[in-house]
Short mmCIF file of N, CA and C in Angstrom, two decimals:
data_model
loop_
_atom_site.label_atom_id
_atom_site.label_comp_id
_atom_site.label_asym_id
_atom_site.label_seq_id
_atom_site.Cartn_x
_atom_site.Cartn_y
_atom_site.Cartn_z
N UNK A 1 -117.81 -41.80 57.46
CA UNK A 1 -118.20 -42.59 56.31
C UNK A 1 -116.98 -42.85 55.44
N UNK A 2 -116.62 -43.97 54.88
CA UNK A 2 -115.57 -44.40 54.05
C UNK A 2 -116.59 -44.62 52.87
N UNK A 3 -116.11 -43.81 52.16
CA UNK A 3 -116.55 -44.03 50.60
C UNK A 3 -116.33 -45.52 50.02
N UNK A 4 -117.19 -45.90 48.73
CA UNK A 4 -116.78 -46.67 48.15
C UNK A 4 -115.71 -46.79 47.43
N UNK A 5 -115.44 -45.47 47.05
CA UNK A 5 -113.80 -45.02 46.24
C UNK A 5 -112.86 -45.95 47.07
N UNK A 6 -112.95 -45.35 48.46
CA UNK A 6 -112.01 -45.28 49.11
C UNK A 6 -112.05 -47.10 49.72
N UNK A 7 -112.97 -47.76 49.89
CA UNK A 7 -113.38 -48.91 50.59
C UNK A 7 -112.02 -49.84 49.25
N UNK A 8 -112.54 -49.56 47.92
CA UNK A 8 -112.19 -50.11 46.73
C UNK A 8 -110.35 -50.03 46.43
N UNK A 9 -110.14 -48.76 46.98
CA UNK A 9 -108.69 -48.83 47.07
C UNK A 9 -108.09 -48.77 47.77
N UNK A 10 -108.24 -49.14 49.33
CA UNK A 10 -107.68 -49.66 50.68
C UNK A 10 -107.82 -51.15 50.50
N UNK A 11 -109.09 -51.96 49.24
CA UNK A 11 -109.20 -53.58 49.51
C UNK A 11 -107.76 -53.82 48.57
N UNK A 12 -107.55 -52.72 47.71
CA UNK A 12 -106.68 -53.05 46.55
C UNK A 12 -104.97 -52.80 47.50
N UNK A 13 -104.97 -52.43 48.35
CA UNK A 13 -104.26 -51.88 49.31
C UNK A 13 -102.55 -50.84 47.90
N UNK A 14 -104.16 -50.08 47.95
CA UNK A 14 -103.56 -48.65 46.91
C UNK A 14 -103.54 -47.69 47.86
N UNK A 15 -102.48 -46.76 47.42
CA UNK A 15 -101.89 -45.46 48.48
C UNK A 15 -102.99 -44.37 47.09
N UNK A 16 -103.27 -43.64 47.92
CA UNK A 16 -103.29 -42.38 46.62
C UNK A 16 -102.66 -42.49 46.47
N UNK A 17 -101.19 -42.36 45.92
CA UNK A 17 -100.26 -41.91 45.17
C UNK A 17 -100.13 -43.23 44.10
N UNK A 18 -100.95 -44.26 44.64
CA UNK A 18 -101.25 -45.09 43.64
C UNK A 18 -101.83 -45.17 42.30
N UNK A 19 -102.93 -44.74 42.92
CA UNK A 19 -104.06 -44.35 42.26
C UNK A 19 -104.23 -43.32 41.72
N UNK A 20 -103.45 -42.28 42.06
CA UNK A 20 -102.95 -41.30 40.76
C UNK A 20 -101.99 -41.42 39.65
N UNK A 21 -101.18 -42.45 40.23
CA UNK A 21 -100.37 -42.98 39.32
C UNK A 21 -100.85 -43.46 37.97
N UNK A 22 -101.82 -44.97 38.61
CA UNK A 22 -102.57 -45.36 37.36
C UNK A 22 -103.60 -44.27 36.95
N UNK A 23 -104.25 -43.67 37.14
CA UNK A 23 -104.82 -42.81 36.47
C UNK A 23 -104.63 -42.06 35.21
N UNK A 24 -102.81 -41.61 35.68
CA UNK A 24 -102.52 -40.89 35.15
C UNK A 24 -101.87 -41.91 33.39
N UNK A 25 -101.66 -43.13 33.87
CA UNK A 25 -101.28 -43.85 32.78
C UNK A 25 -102.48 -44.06 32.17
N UNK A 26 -103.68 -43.71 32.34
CA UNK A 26 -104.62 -43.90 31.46
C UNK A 26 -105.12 -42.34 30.98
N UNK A 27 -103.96 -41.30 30.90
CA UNK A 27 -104.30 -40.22 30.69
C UNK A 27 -105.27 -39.21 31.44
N UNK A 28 -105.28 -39.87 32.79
CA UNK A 28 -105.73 -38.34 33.48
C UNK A 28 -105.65 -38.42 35.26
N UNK A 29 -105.01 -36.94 34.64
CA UNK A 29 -103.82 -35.95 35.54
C UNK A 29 -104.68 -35.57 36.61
N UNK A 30 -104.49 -35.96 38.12
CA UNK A 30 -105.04 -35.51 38.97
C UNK A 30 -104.04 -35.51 40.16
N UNK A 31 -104.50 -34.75 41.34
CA UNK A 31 -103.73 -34.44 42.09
C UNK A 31 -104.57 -35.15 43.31
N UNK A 32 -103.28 -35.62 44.14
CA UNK A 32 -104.03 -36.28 45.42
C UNK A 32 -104.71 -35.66 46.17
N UNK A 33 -104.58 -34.75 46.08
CA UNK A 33 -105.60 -33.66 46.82
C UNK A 33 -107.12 -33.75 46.30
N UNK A 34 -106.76 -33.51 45.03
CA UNK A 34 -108.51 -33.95 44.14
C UNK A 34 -108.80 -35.45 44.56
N UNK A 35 -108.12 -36.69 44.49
CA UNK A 35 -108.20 -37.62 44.93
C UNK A 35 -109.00 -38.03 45.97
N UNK A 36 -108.33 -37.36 46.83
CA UNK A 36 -108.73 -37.52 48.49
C UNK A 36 -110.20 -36.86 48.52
N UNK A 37 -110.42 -35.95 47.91
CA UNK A 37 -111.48 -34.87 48.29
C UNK A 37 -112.81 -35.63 47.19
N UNK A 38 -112.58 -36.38 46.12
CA UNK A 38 -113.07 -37.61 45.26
C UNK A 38 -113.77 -38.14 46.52
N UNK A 39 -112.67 -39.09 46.91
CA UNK A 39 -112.93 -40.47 48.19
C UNK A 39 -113.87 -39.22 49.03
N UNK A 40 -113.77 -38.05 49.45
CA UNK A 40 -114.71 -37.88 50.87
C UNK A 40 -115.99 -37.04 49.89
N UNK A 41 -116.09 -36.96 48.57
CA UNK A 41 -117.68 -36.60 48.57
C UNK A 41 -117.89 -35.38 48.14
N UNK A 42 -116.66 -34.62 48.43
CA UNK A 42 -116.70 -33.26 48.35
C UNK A 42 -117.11 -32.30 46.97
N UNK A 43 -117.07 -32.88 46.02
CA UNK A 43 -117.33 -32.60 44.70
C UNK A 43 -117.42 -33.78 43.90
N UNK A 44 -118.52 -33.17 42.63
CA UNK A 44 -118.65 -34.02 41.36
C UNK A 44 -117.56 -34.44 40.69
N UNK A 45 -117.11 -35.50 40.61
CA UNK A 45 -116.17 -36.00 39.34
C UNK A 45 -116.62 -35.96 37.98
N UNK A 46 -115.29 -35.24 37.01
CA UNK A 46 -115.81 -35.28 35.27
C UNK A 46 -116.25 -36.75 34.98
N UNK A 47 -116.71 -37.13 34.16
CA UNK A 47 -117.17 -38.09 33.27
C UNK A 47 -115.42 -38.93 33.02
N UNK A 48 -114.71 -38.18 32.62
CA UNK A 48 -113.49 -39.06 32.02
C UNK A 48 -113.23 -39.91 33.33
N UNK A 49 -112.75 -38.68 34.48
CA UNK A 49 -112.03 -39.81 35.76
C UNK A 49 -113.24 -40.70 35.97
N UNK A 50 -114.58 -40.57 36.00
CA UNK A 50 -115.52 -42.16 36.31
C UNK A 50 -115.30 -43.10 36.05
N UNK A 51 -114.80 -42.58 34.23
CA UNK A 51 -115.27 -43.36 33.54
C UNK A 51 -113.74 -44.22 33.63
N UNK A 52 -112.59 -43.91 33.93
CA UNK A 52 -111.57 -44.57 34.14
C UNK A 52 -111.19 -45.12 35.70
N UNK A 53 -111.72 -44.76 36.71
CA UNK A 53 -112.05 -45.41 38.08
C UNK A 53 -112.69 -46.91 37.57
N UNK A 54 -113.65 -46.66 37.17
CA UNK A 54 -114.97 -47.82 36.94
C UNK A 54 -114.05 -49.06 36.00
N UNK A 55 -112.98 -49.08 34.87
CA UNK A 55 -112.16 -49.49 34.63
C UNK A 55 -111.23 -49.66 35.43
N UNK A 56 -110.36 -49.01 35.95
CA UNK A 56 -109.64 -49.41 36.77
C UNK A 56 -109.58 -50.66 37.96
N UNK A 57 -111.17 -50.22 38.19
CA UNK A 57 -111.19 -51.14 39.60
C UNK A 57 -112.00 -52.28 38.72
N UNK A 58 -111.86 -52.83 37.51
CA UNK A 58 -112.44 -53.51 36.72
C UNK A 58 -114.11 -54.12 36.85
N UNK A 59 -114.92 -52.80 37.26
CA UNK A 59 -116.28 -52.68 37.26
C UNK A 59 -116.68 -52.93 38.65
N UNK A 60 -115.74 -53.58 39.84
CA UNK A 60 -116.22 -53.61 40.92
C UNK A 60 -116.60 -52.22 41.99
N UNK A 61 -116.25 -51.27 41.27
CA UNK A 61 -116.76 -50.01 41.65
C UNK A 61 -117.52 -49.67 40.71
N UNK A 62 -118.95 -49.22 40.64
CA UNK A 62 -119.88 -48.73 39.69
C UNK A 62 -120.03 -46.94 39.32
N UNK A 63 -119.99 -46.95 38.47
CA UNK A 63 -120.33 -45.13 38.37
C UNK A 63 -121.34 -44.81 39.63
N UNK A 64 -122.79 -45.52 39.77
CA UNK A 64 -123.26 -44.68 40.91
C UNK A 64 -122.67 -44.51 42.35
N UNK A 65 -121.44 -45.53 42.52
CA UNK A 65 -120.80 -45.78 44.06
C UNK A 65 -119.90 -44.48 43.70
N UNK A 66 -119.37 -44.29 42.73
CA UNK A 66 -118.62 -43.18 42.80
C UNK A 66 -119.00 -41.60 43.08
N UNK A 67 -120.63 -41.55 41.65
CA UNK A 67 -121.13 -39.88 41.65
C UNK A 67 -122.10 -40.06 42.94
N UNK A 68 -122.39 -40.84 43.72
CA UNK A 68 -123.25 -41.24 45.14
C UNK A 68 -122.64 -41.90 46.07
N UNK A 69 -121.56 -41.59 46.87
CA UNK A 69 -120.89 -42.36 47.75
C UNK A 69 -121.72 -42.36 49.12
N UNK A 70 -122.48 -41.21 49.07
CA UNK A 70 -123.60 -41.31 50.60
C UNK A 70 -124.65 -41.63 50.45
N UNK A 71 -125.42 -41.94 49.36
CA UNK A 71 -127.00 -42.71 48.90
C UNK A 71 -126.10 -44.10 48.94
N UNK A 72 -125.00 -44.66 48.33
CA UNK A 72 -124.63 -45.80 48.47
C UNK A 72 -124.87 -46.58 49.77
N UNK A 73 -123.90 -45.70 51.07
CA UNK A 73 -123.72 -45.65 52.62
C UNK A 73 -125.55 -46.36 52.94
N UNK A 74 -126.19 -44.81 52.18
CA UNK A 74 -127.67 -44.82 53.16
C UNK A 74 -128.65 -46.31 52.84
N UNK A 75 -128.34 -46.85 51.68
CA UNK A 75 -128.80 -47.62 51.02
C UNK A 75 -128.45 -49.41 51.77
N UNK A 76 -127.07 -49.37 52.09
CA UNK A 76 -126.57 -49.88 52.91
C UNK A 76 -126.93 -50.48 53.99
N UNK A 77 -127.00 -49.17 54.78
CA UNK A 77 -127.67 -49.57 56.08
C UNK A 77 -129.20 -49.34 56.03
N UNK A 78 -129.93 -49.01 55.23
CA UNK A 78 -131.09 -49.85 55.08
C UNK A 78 -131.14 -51.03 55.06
N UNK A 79 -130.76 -51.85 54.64
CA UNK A 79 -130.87 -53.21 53.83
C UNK A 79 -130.70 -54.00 55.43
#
């Protein structure tokens, strides 16, 4: 499964190290490791990084594609 995180910043053809970059110019400090582990699902993201993803990718990523990257998937291939 490719996350929406991840769908959103391979279209942007962003490296993580991208995307921590800008992050970090909007004040928050993350490590590509948290990054990566973001994109595969593995844990909840705080409220701040959502809420600056969802900006970043200028709303074409939604808070629920982010805190639901596999109801997104399942939702998907329903349709």
């Amino acid at each position: 499964m490719e996350s929406p995180l991840r769908k959103a910043r391979k279209a942007r053809k962003m490296r993580l190290k991208d995307l921590q970059e800008q992050l970090s110019q909007r004040g928050i400090n993350r490590t590509i490791s948290y990054l990566s582990q973001l994109e595969n699902g593995l844990f909840w993201p705080s409220g701040d990084v959502v809420a600056a993803l969802v900006e970043l990718f200028d709303g074409s990523l939604t808070e629920m594609q982010i805190l639901y990257p596999k109801r997104n998937e399942e939702e998907s291939s329903a349709a």
